[in-house]
Coordinates of C-alpha atoms in Angstrom, one line a residue:
Chain A
M1 CA 0.0 0.0 0.0
S2 CA 2.8 2.4 0.9
E3 CA 4.5 1.6 -2.5
T4 CA 1.3 2.7 -4.2
L5 CA 1.1 5.9 -2.2
T6 CA 4.7 6.7 -2.9
L7 CA 4.2 6.2 -6.6
A8 CA 1.0 8.3 -6.5
R9 CA 2.9 11.1 -4.8
K10 CA 5.6 10.9 -7.4
E11 CA 3.1 10.9 -10.2
L12 CA 1.3 14.0 -8.8
L13 CA 4.7 15.8 -8.6
D14 CA 5.3 14.9 -12.3
L15 CA 1.8 16.0 -13.3
R16 CA 2.1 19.3 -11.5
R17 CA 5.2 20.0 -13.6
D18 CA 3.5 18.9 -16.8
R19 CA 2.4 21.8 -19.0
I20 CA -0.4 19.7 -20.5
V21 CA -2.2 19.6 -17.2
W22 CA -2.3 23.4 -17.0
I23 CA -3.4 23.5 -20.6
V24 CA -6.2 21.1 -19.8
L25 CA -7.4 23.1 -16.8
G26 CA -7.2 26.3 -18.8
T27 CA -9.1 24.9 -21.9
L28 CA -11.9 23.3 -19.8
G29 CA -12.2 26.4 -17.7
I30 CA -12.4 28.7 -20.7
A31 CA -14.9 26.4 -22.4
V32 CA -17.2 26.5 -19.4
V33 CA -17.0 30.3 -19.0
L34 CA -17.5 30.8 -22.8
S35 CA -20.6 28.5 -22.8
V36 CA -22.1 30.4 -19.9
I37 CA -21.5 33.7 -21.7
V38 CA -23.1 32.4 -24.9
A39 CA -26.1 30.9 -23.0
S40 CA -26.6 34.2 -21.1
L41 CA -26.4 36.3 -24.4
D42 CA -28.8 33.9 -26.0
Y43 CA -31.3 34.2 -23.0
R44 CA -31.0 38.0 -23.2
A45 CA -31.6 38.0 -26.9
Q46 CA -34.7 35.8 -26.3
L47 CA -35.9 38.2 -23.6
A48 CA -35.4 41.2 -25.9
D49 CA -37.4 39.5 -28.7
Y50 CA -40.1 38.7 -26.2
E51 CA -40.3 42.3 -24.9
A52 CA -40.5 43.6 -28.5
Y53 CA -43.3 41.1 -29.2
V54 CA -45.2 42.1 -26.0
A55 CA -44.8 45.8 -27.0
Q56 CA -46.3 45.0 -30.4
V57 CA -49.2 43.0 -28.9
T58 CA -49.9 45.8 -26.4
A59 CA -49.8 48.4 -29.2
S60 CA -52.3 46.4 -31.2
G61 CA -54.7 46.5 -28.3
S62 CA -54.7 42.8 -27.7
G63 CA -54.8 41.8 -24.0
V64 CA -53.3 38.3 -24.5
T65 CA -49.5 38.1 -23.9
P66 CA -47.5 34.8 -24.1
A67 CA -45.4 33.6 -21.1
A68 CA -42.0 35.3 -20.7
P69 CA -38.9 33.0 -21.2
Q70 CA -37.7 31.8 -17.9
L71 CA -34.1 31.6 -16.7
F72 CA -33.1 28.5 -14.7
P73 CA -29.5 29.5 -13.7
L74 CA -28.0 26.0 -13.9
T75 CA -29.3 25.4 -17.4
L76 CA -26.6 28.0 -18.5
L77 CA -24.1 25.2 -17.9
R78 CA -25.4 22.9 -20.6
G79 CA -22.6 23.7 -23.1
G80 CA -20.0 23.6 -20.4
M81 CA -21.1 20.1 -19.3
E82 CA -20.9 19.0 -23.0
Y83 CA -17.4 20.3 -23.2
V84 CA -16.4 18.3 -20.1
E85 CA -18.1 15.3 -21.8
V86 CA -16.2 15.7 -25.1
L87 CA -12.9 17.4 -24.3
G88 CA -12.6 16.2 -20.7
A89 CA -12.6 12.6 -21.9
L90 CA -10.0 13.4 -24.6
F91 CA -7.7 15.1 -22.0
A92 CA -8.2 12.3 -19.5
L93 CA -7.1 9.8 -22.2
T94 CA -4.1 11.9 -23.1
I95 CA -2.9 12.4 -19.5
G96 CA -3.5 8.7 -18.7
Y97 CA -1.5 7.7 -21.8
G98 CA 1.3 10.0 -20.9
A99 CA 1.6 8.7 -17.4
I100 CA 2.5 5.2 -18.7
A101 CA 4.2 6.1 -22.1
K102 CA 6.8 8.3 -20.4
E103 CA 8.1 5.3 -18.5
R104 CA 8.5 3.4 -21.7
S105 CA 10.1 6.4 -23.5
R106 CA 12.6 7.0 -20.6
G107 CA 13.2 3.3 -20.0
T108 CA 12.6 3.7 -16.3
V109 CA 10.3 0.7 -15.7
D110 CA 13.2 -1.4 -14.5
L111 CA 14.2 1.3 -12.1
L112 CA 10.6 1.6 -10.8
L113 CA 10.5 -2.2 -10.2
T114 CA 13.5 -2.0 -7.9
R115 CA 11.4 0.2 -5.6
T116 CA 8.2 -1.9 -5.7
R117 CA 7.2 -5.5 -5.7
S118 CA 4.7 -5.5 -8.6
G119 CA 3.6 -3.9 -11.8
T120 CA 0.1 -3.6 -10.4
S121 CA 1.5 -1.3 -7.7
I122 CA 3.1 0.9 -10.4
V123 CA -0.2 1.1 -12.4
M124 CA -2.4 1.7 -9.3
G125 CA 0.0 4.3 -8.0
K126 CA -0.2 6.2 -11.2
L127 CA -4.0 5.9 -11.3
A128 CA -4.2 7.1 -7.7
G129 CA -2.1 10.2 -8.7
L130 CA -4.4 10.7 -11.7
A131 CA -7.5 10.4 -9.5
V132 CA -6.2 13.1 -7.1
L133 CA -5.3 15.3 -10.1
W134 CA -8.8 14.9 -11.6
A135 CA -10.5 15.6 -8.3
A136 CA -8.6 18.9 -8.1
I137 CA -9.4 19.8 -11.8
M138 CA -13.1 19.0 -11.4
A139 CA -13.2 21.0 -8.1
A140 CA -11.7 23.9 -10.0
I141 CA -14.3 23.4 -12.8
V142 CA -17.1 23.4 -10.2
V143 CA -15.8 26.7 -8.8
I144 CA -15.4 28.2 -12.3
A145 CA -19.0 27.1 -13.2
L146 CA -20.5 28.6 -10.0
A147 CA -18.6 31.9 -10.4
S148 CA -19.5 32.2 -14.1
V149 CA -23.2 31.5 -13.5
A150 CA -23.2 34.0 -10.7
T151 CA -21.3 36.8 -12.4
V152 CA -21.9 36.4 -16.2
G153 CA -25.4 34.8 -15.8
G154 CA -26.3 37.2 -13.0
A155 CA -28.0 34.4 -11.1
A156 CA -28.4 34.0 -7.4
I157 CA -26.4 31.0 -6.1
G158 CA -27.8 29.2 -3.0
L159 CA -27.0 25.9 -1.3
H160 CA -29.4 24.2 -3.7
E161 CA -27.3 25.2 -6.7
V162 CA -24.0 24.4 -5.0
A163 CA -25.2 20.9 -4.1
R164 CA -26.3 20.2 -7.7
I165 CA -23.1 21.5 -9.3
A166 CA -21.1 19.5 -6.8
L167 CA -22.9 16.4 -7.7
A168 CA -22.3 17.1 -11.4
G169 CA -18.6 17.6 -10.5
I170 CA -18.5 14.2 -8.8
A171 CA -20.1 12.6 -11.8
G172 CA -17.5 14.3 -14.0
W173 CA -14.7 12.9 -11.8
V174 CA -16.0 9.3 -12.2
Y175 CA -16.3 9.9 -15.9
V176 CA -12.8 11.2 -16.5
L177 CA -11.4 8.6 -14.2
F178 CA -12.9 6.0 -16.4
W179 CA -11.1 7.4 -19.4
S180 CA -7.7 7.7 -17.6
A181 CA -8.0 4.1 -16.4
V182 CA -8.8 2.9 -20.0
A183 CA -5.8 4.9 -21.2
V184 CA -3.5 3.4 -18.6
A185 CA -4.7 -0.1 -19.3
V186 CA -4.4 0.2 -23.1
T187 CA -1.0 1.8 -23.0
T188 CA 0.3 -0.7 -20.5
L189 CA -0.9 -3.6 -22.6
T190 CA 0.3 -2.3 -26.0
R191 CA 4.0 -2.5 -26.8
N192 CA 3.8 0.3 -29.4
S193 CA 3.1 3.7 -27.8
T194 CA 1.9 5.2 -31.1
G195 CA -0.5 2.3 -31.6
A196 CA -1.8 2.7 -28.1
L197 CA -2.5 6.4 -28.6
L198 CA -4.3 5.9 -31.9
T199 CA -6.4 3.1 -30.4
L200 CA -7.4 5.4 -27.6
L201 CA -8.3 8.1 -30.1
V202 CA -10.5 5.7 -32.0
A203 CA -12.2 4.6 -28.7
W204 CA -12.8 8.2 -27.8
L205 CA -14.3 9.0 -31.2
L206 CA -16.6 6.0 -31.1
V207 CA -17.8 6.2 -27.5
V208 CA -18.0 9.9 -27.0
L209 CA -19.1 11.1 -30.4
V210 CA -20.2 8.4 -32.8
I211 CA -22.4 6.2 -30.6
P212 CA -24.4 9.1 -29.1
Q213 CA -24.6 10.7 -32.5
I214 CA -26.1 7.6 -34.0
G215 CA -28.7 7.5 -31.2
D216 CA -29.6 11.1 -31.8
T217 CA -29.7 10.6 -35.6
M218 CA -32.1 7.6 -35.3
D219 CA -34.5 9.6 -33.0
P220 CA -37.6 10.0 -35.1
D221 CA -38.3 13.4 -33.6
N222 CA -34.9 14.7 -34.8
Q223 CA -35.6 14.1 -38.5
V224 CA -37.2 17.5 -39.1
P225 CA -35.8 20.9 -37.9
G226 CA -37.9 21.8 -34.8
G227 CA -39.0 18.2 -34.3
L228 CA -41.2 15.8 -36.3
F229 CA -44.1 15.7 -33.9
K230 CA -44.2 19.5 -33.6
A231 CA -44.2 19.7 -37.4
L232 CA -47.1 17.3 -37.5
A233 CA -48.9 19.3 -34.7
I234 CA -49.2 16.3 -32.4
A235 CA -49.6 16.7 -28.6
K236 CA -47.1 15.1 -26.1
A237 CA -49.6 12.5 -24.9
D238 CA -50.5 11.4 -28.5
E239 CA -46.8 11.3 -29.3
H240 CA -46.2 8.7 -26.5
A241 CA -49.2 6.7 -27.7
V242 CA -47.8 6.6 -31.2
L243 CA -44.3 5.7 -30.1
D244 CA -45.7 2.8 -28.1
H245 CA -46.2 1.0 -31.4
F246 CA -42.4 1.3 -32.0
T247 CA -41.0 0.0 -28.7
A248 CA -38.5 -2.4 -30.3
Y249 CA -37.0 0.4 -32.4
E250 CA -36.9 2.8 -29.5
S251 CA -35.4 0.1 -27.2
A252 CA -32.6 -0.6 -29.7
R253 CA -31.9 3.1 -30.1
N254 CA -31.9 3.7 -26.4
G255 CA -29.8 0.6 -25.8
L256 CA -27.2 1.9 -28.2
E257 CA -27.1 5.2 -26.4
V258 CA -26.7 3.8 -22.9
S259 CA -23.9 1.6 -24.1
S260 CA -21.8 4.8 -24.1
I261 CA -20.6 6.0 -20.7
S262 CA -20.7 9.5 -22.2
K263 CA -24.5 9.4 -22.6
L264 CA -24.9 8.0 -19.0
Y265 CA -22.8 10.9 -17.7
E266 CA -24.8 13.4 -19.8
R267 CA -28.2 12.1 -18.8
F268 CA -27.3 12.2 -15.1
T269 CA -25.7 15.7 -15.2
F270 CA -28.5 17.2 -17.3
A271 CA -31.1 15.8 -14.8
T272 CA -29.2 17.0 -11.8
L273 CA -28.7 20.5 -13.2
G274 CA -32.3 20.7 -14.4
I275 CA -31.1 21.1 -18.0
K276 CA -33.6 18.4 -19.1
D277 CA -37.1 19.9 -18.7
T278 CA -38.6 16.9 -16.9
Y279 CA -36.2 17.4 -13.9
N280 CA -36.3 21.2 -13.8
G281 CA -37.3 22.4 -10.3
Q282 CA -37.6 18.8 -9.0
S283 CA -36.1 17.5 -5.8
L284 CA -32.9 15.4 -5.8
A285 CA -35.0 12.4 -4.7
F286 CA -37.0 12.8 -7.9
V287 CA -33.8 13.1 -9.9
W288 CA -32.4 9.9 -8.2
D289 CA -35.5 8.0 -9.1
G290 CA -35.1 8.9 -12.7
T291 CA -31.4 8.5 -13.0
F292 CA -30.1 5.9 -10.6
R293 CA -29.6 3.3 -13.3
Y294 CA -27.3 5.8 -15.2
I295 CA -25.3 6.3 -12.0
Y296 CA -25.0 2.5 -11.5
G297 CA -24.1 2.1 -15.2
A298 CA -21.3 4.8 -15.1
L299 CA -19.9 3.3 -11.9
A300 CA -19.9 -0.2 -13.4
F301 CA -18.0 1.1 -16.4
T302 CA -15.4 2.9 -14.3
A303 CA -15.0 -0.1 -11.9
A304 CA -14.4 -2.3 -15.0
A305 CA -11.8 0.1 -16.4
L306 CA -10.0 0.3 -13.0
T307 CA -10.0 -3.5 -12.8
L308 CA -8.6 -3.8 -16.3
A309 CA -5.9 -1.3 -15.5
A310 CA -5.0 -3.1 -12.3
A311 CA -4.8 -6.4 -14.2
S312 CA -2.7 -4.8 -16.9
G313 CA 0.0 -4.2 -14.3
R314 CA 0.7 -8.0 -14.4
R315 CA 2.0 -7.5 -17.9
I316 CA 4.3 -4.6 -17.1
H317 CA 7.1 -6.2 -19.2
T318 CA 5.4 -4.6 -22.3
L319 CA 6.7 -1.3 -21.0
R320 CA 10.3 -2.3 -20.9
R321 CA 12.4 -0.9 -23.7
A322 CA 13.2 -3.5 -26.4
S323 CA 17.0 -4.1 -26.2
Chain B
M1 CA 10.1 18.0 -59.7
S2 CA 11.8 14.7 -59.2
T3 CA 12.2 15.4 -55.5
V4 CA 8.4 16.1 -55.2
L5 CA 7.5 12.8 -57.0
T6 CA 10.1 10.8 -55.1
A7 CA 8.9 12.2 -51.8
A8 CA 5.2 11.5 -52.8
R9 CA 6.0 7.9 -53.7
H10 CA 7.9 7.4 -50.5
E11 CA 5.0 9.0 -48.5
L12 CA 2.4 6.7 -50.1
L13 CA 4.5 3.6 -49.5
A14 CA 5.3 4.5 -45.9
S15 CA 1.7 5.5 -45.0
V16 CA 0.4 2.2 -46.4
R17 CA 3.1 0.3 -44.5
A18 CA 2.4 2.1 -41.2
K19 CA -0.1 0.0 -39.3
A20 CA -0.9 2.4 -36.5
P21 CA -3.5 4.6 -38.2
Y22 CA -5.3 1.5 -39.7
A23 CA -7.9 1.6 -36.8
L24 CA -8.9 5.1 -37.8
V25 CA -9.1 4.3 -41.5
A26 CA -11.2 1.2 -40.7
A27 CA -13.5 3.2 -38.4
F28 CA -13.9 5.8 -41.2
L29 CA -14.7 3.3 -44.0
G30 CA -16.9 1.3 -41.6
M31 CA -19.0 4.2 -40.4
V32 CA -19.4 5.6 -44.0
A33 CA -20.6 2.2 -45.1
A34 CA -23.0 2.0 -42.1
S35 CA -24.3 5.5 -42.4
T36 CA -26.4 4.9 -45.5
F37 CA -28.1 2.0 -43.8
I38 CA -28.7 4.1 -40.6
G39 CA -30.2 6.8 -42.8
W40 CA -32.4 4.4 -44.6
R41 CA -33.6 2.5 -41.5
T42 CA -34.5 5.8 -39.8
S43 CA -36.4 7.0 -42.8
V44 CA -38.4 3.8 -43.0
T45 CA -39.3 4.1 -39.3
V46 CA -40.3 7.7 -39.6
T47 CA -42.6 6.8 -42.6
S48 CA -44.1 4.0 -40.5
I49 CA -44.7 6.5 -37.6
Y50 CA -46.3 8.9 -40.0
D51 CA -48.6 6.2 -41.3
Q52 CA -49.5 5.3 -37.7
V53 CA -50.2 9.0 -37.0
L54 CA -52.4 9.2 -40.1
A55 CA -54.2 6.0 -39.2
D56 CA -55.0 7.4 -35.7
G57 CA -56.3 10.6 -37.3
L58 CA -53.9 12.8 -35.5
T59 CA -52.6 14.9 -38.4
T60 CA -53.6 16.3 -41.8
Q61 CA -50.1 17.4 -42.6
P62 CA -48.2 15.8 -45.5
N63 CA -45.5 13.3 -44.9
P64 CA -42.2 15.2 -44.6
F65 CA -40.4 12.3 -46.3
T66 CA -42.5 12.0 -49.4
D67 CA -40.4 12.3 -52.5
V68 CA -37.2 12.4 -50.5
S69 CA -34.1 12.2 -52.7
P70 CA -32.2 8.8 -52.6
L71 CA -29.2 10.9 -51.5
Y72 CA -31.0 11.9 -48.3
Y73 CA -29.7 8.6 -46.9
V74 CA -26.2 9.8 -47.3
R75 CA -26.6 12.9 -45.1
N76 CA -25.1 11.1 -42.0
T77 CA -21.9 10.5 -44.0
V78 CA -21.3 14.3 -43.8
I79 CA -21.0 13.9 -40.0
Y80 CA -18.7 10.9 -40.2
V81 CA -16.4 12.8 -42.5
L82 CA -16.4 15.7 -40.0
L83 CA -15.9 13.4 -37.0
I84 CA -13.7 10.5 -38.1
G85 CA -12.4 11.6 -41.5
S86 CA -10.9 14.9 -40.2
L87 CA -9.2 13.3 -37.3
M88 CA -7.9 10.4 -39.6
A89 CA -6.4 13.0 -42.0
A90 CA -4.8 15.0 -39.2
T91 CA -3.4 11.8 -37.7
L92 CA -2.0 10.7 -41.0
G93 CA -0.4 14.2 -41.3
V94 CA 1.1 14.0 -37.8
Q95 CA 2.5 10.5 -38.5
S96 CA 4.0 11.6 -41.8
A97 CA 5.8 14.5 -40.0
L98 CA 7.0 12.3 -37.1
R99 CA 8.2 9.3 -39.2
D100 CA 11.7 10.6 -40.0
R101 CA 12.1 11.9 -36.5
R102 CA 11.1 8.6 -35.0
A103 CA 13.4 6.7 -37.3
E104 CA 16.1 9.4 -36.7
T105 CA 16.6 9.7 -40.4
A106 CA 15.8 13.4 -40.6
A107 CA 19.4 14.4 -40.0
L108 CA 20.5 12.0 -42.7
I109 CA 18.1 13.6 -45.2
G110 CA 19.5 17.0 -44.1
T111 CA 22.9 16.0 -45.4
R112 CA 21.6 15.6 -48.9
P113 CA 21.1 18.5 -51.3
V114 CA 17.3 18.4 -51.1
D115 CA 15.0 21.4 -51.2
G116 CA 13.0 21.3 -48.0
R117 CA 9.9 22.8 -49.6
A118 CA 9.9 20.3 -52.5
L119 CA 10.3 17.5 -49.9
R120 CA 7.3 18.8 -47.9
A121 CA 5.2 19.4 -51.0
G122 CA 6.0 15.8 -52.2
R123 CA 4.9 14.4 -48.9
L124 CA 1.7 16.3 -48.9
L125 CA 1.1 15.2 -52.5
G126 CA 1.6 11.6 -51.4
L127 CA -0.9 12.2 -48.5
G128 CA -3.3 13.8 -50.9
L129 CA -3.2 10.8 -53.2
L130 CA -3.8 8.5 -50.2
L131 CA -6.7 10.5 -49.0
A132 CA -8.1 10.7 -52.5
A133 CA -8.0 6.9 -52.7
L134 CA -9.8 6.6 -49.4
V135 CA -12.4 9.2 -50.3
G136 CA -12.9 7.4 -53.7
I137 CA -13.5 4.1 -51.8
T138 CA -16.1 5.8 -49.6
Q139 CA -17.9 7.3 -52.6
I140 CA -18.0 3.9 -54.3
I141 CA -19.4 2.3 -51.1
T142 CA -22.0 5.1 -50.9
W143 CA -23.1 4.7 -54.6
I144 CA -23.4 1.0 -54.3
S145 CA -25.3 1.0 -51.0
V146 CA -27.7 3.7 -52.0
S147 CA -28.4 2.0 -55.3
A148 CA -29.0 -1.3 -53.4
L149 CA -31.5 0.5 -51.0
V150 CA -33.5 2.2 -53.7
G151 CA -33.4 -0.9 -55.9
G152 CA -31.7 0.6 -59.0
A153 CA -28.7 2.4 -60.3
L154 CA -28.5 6.1 -59.4
T155 CA -29.0 8.7 -62.1
T156 CA -26.1 10.6 -63.7
S157 CA -27.0 13.8 -61.7
E158 CA -27.1 11.8 -58.5
T159 CA -23.8 10.2 -59.3
L160 CA -22.3 13.6 -60.1
A161 CA -23.6 14.9 -56.8
I162 CA -21.9 12.1 -54.9
A163 CA -18.7 12.8 -56.9
G164 CA -18.9 16.5 -56.0
F165 CA -19.4 15.6 -52.3
G166 CA -16.2 13.5 -52.7
V167 CA -14.2 16.4 -54.0
L168 CA -15.5 18.6 -51.1
T169 CA -14.6 15.8 -48.6
W170 CA -11.1 15.6 -50.1
L171 CA -10.6 19.3 -49.7
L172 CA -11.6 19.2 -46.0
L173 CA -9.4 16.2 -45.3
I174 CA -6.3 17.6 -47.0
G175 CA -6.7 20.8 -45.0
F176 CA -6.7 18.8 -41.8
A177 CA -3.8 16.7 -43.0
G178 CA -1.9 20.0 -43.5
I179 CA -2.7 21.0 -39.9
G180 CA -1.5 17.5 -38.8
V181 CA 1.8 17.8 -40.7
L182 CA 2.4 21.3 -39.2
S183 CA 1.7 20.0 -35.7
G184 CA 4.0 17.0 -36.1
R185 CA 6.8 19.3 -37.3
L186 CA 6.4 22.1 -34.7
L187 CA 5.7 20.1 -31.5
R188 CA 8.3 18.0 -29.7
R189 CA 6.3 15.3 -28.1
E190 CA 4.1 12.8 -30.0
R191 CA 1.3 13.1 -27.5
T192 CA 1.1 16.9 -27.9
A193 CA 1.6 16.6 -31.7
L194 CA -1.4 14.4 -31.9
L195 CA -3.5 16.3 -29.3
A196 CA -3.0 19.8 -30.9
P197 CA -4.8 19.1 -34.2
V198 CA -7.7 17.4 -32.3
V199 CA -8.0 20.6 -30.1
V200 CA -7.9 22.7 -33.3
W201 CA -10.6 20.5 -34.8
A202 CA -12.7 20.8 -31.7
A203 CA -12.4 24.6 -31.7
I204 CA -13.4 24.7 -35.4
A205 CA -16.3 22.2 -35.0
F206 CA -17.7 23.2 -31.6
V207 CA -16.5 26.5 -30.2
V208 CA -16.5 28.8 -33.3
P209 CA -20.1 27.7 -34.5
Q210 CA -21.3 27.9 -30.9
L211 CA -20.2 31.5 -30.7
G212 CA -22.1 32.3 -33.9
T213 CA -25.3 30.3 -33.4
A214 CA -25.6 29.9 -29.6
A215 CA -26.1 26.2 -30.2
R216 CA -25.0 23.7 -27.7
P217 CA -21.7 22.0 -28.8
V218 CA -23.0 18.4 -29.3
S219 CA -26.0 19.6 -31.3
L220 CA -23.5 20.8 -33.9
L221 CA -23.1 17.2 -34.9
N222 CA -26.5 17.3 -36.5
P223 CA -26.1 17.0 -40.3
V224 CA -28.4 20.1 -40.8
P225 CA -26.3 23.3 -40.5
L226 CA -27.7 25.7 -37.9
P227 CA -28.6 29.2 -39.0
A228 CA -26.5 32.1 -37.6
Q229 CA -28.2 34.1 -34.8
D230 CA -29.3 37.5 -36.1
S231 CA -29.9 39.2 -32.7
G232 CA -27.7 40.9 -30.1
A233 CA -24.0 40.2 -30.0
F234 CA -24.5 37.1 -32.1
S235 CA -25.2 39.1 -35.3
W236 CA -21.6 40.5 -35.5
L237 CA -20.0 37.5 -33.8
S238 CA -21.4 35.1 -36.4
Q239 CA -20.2 37.4 -39.3
L240 CA -16.8 37.8 -37.7
L241 CA -16.2 34.1 -37.1
S242 CA -18.0 32.8 -40.2
P243 CA -14.7 32.2 -42.2
L244 CA -13.4 30.0 -39.3
A245 CA -16.6 27.9 -39.1
I246 CA -15.1 25.5 -41.7
T247 CA -17.2 22.5 -40.6
E248 CA -20.4 24.4 -40.8
H249 CA -19.5 25.5 -44.3
F250 CA -18.7 21.9 -45.2
K251 CA -22.2 20.9 -43.9
T252 CA -23.9 23.7 -45.9
A253 CA -22.1 22.8 -49.2
S254 CA -22.6 19.1 -48.7
A255 CA -26.3 19.5 -47.8
A256 CA -26.8 21.4 -51.0
L257 CA -25.0 18.7 -53.1
L258 CA -27.0 15.9 -51.4
G259 CA -30.3 17.7 -51.7
S260 CA -30.9 18.1 -47.9
S261 CA -32.1 21.3 -46.2
Y262 CA -29.4 24.0 -45.7
T263 CA -28.9 27.6 -44.6
G264 CA -26.6 30.1 -46.3
S265 CA -24.9 30.1 -49.7
P266 CA -23.5 26.7 -50.8
L267 CA -21.1 28.3 -53.3
T268 CA -19.6 30.6 -50.6
S269 CA -19.3 27.7 -48.3
A270 CA -17.5 25.5 -50.9
I271 CA -15.1 28.4 -51.5
V272 CA -14.4 28.7 -47.8
V273 CA -13.6 24.9 -47.6
A274 CA -11.3 25.2 -50.6
L275 CA -9.5 28.2 -49.2
F276 CA -9.1 26.4 -45.9
A277 CA -7.4 23.5 -47.8
C278 CA -5.1 25.8 -49.7
V279 CA -4.1 27.9 -46.7
A280 CA -3.4 24.8 -44.5
V281 CA -1.4 23.0 -47.2
A282 CA 0.6 26.2 -48.1
I283 CA 1.5 26.8 -44.4
A284 CA 2.5 23.2 -44.0
I285 CA 4.8 23.4 -47.0
L286 CA 6.3 26.9 -46.4
I287 CA 6.9 27.0 -42.6
R288 CA 10.3 25.6 -41.6
S289 CA 11.0 24.1 -38.2
D290 CA 14.1 23.2 -36.3
R291 CA 12.2 20.3 -34.6
T292 CA 12.5 18.2 -37.7
T293 CA 15.5 16.5 -36.2
G294 CA 15.7 14.6 -32.9
G295 CA 13.5 11.9 -31.6
T296 CA 10.0 12.0 -30.2
H297 CA 9.9 11.6 -26.4
E298 CA 7.1 11.6 -23.8

């Protein structure tokens, strides 16, 4: 255990000196702030359009005015959460890959093995260091998100908002830890560093972008701009009744989506922050009822990745430089 | 001229022999092949849903998919070109730039009386030929699969539209290959050399369009290009950033070629994509770097 902790401490020291880590934090932080700015500007533009419309309606003498657009502060974080989903996963892969590939490149695995009894200790030490690093980065993202919603979005932040953003941060930590563990496992098991990096890039593309995109593309409601059912002027209750005839198709589409940890993370985060309308203004107990299977799914994926990474330590010889 | 051709021949040979990017190439070809089927299956389901809606007496609106062009099934390919094709091209570019450094032959080449620009132009020509071959394969796959789904050979105009889409795809890919070559030559570590073009791609595909349309990042993976916002700060932001929204321009020009709905001017969009390719390739050829010697370390 102390070997693992020593290696984790050493890894953290390495990571603190690594410029990529600071670039990652800067990029994710800027992306979150930028998204909040864009969402705030969009809301203000909608409000201005609404006020202009109300003025027109009032001038025409009509007493009927539509409901004003409402601002739910945490929904401003939608873009920021998607950036964590896409870029966070990519950065987690890159940092996880680098933690292992540098030992191969420097030829220091033999030296490390003189200080510890097993390859598993080396791998788990590195993962422990990465877990601490990601906890710090996600904590920083949570603070940046809170600050930008309060300042740029001009929203009041209470305990309710802090708790929800903190939960989203924890979900983000589990998510990026999954990707770092996958990167550590694949890099350890692959003798060729370039091959490992490209394999990881393909995995990122497929899991984060392609699979969720196929699910979205196959959604019947996404086939027409503005939504198919809206275009056909069909009420929500009737829409559900119609889709009941296509349960096999919908189950296959949903099954494809939930096979991606990115979608599980997205669904949980969007529910917690009230970005998905169904969960807006609802209690955390209600959110839990609707999303617990996504949480269990994401935890199962991460546990499997950590187990694979630990097992990959038994084949640490692949990291030794070929003589 | 002989330097250019020799370098192009060598690049083609070395790229085909390098096994590492095969996973990306396989993913690209596989998803392009699958996308037509996905588009067809979705259209069939939506038509069934419409028939159900009509049978239940819930609408009097016409079926939005009546008389849809056979090329409608190809619209998802646009997204796979943006997602996988761009990254595949950038990766091939990075690998091309790193190859000599990894083999430590860059210094040896430097001892020969070789014009650096001709060498770089030759390598990009080789990469361009490789990408043209891959794009050609995808277009043949697309033509055969759409013909099979509609139960007959596509017309000449539909075939020309697919060929035009192929040319546009090649322009986008060679542009990203140029960015990859530049990154491989300028950055010391393989990890950062591969990461940099991906970050540039993410900025072009997500950040720039988001600033002009206020769309959420992942919704930008929808094949239909989003209209620019014309209110508030977005009106001038979208105009200012429009030349950088390469992927949105690619979507607009592709949608026009494939007969899908689009916003903006397809001709302007096609010109922007072509300019992107020219600028990226020119920069990759003209910029010199001292990092072309020495290994790649993590």
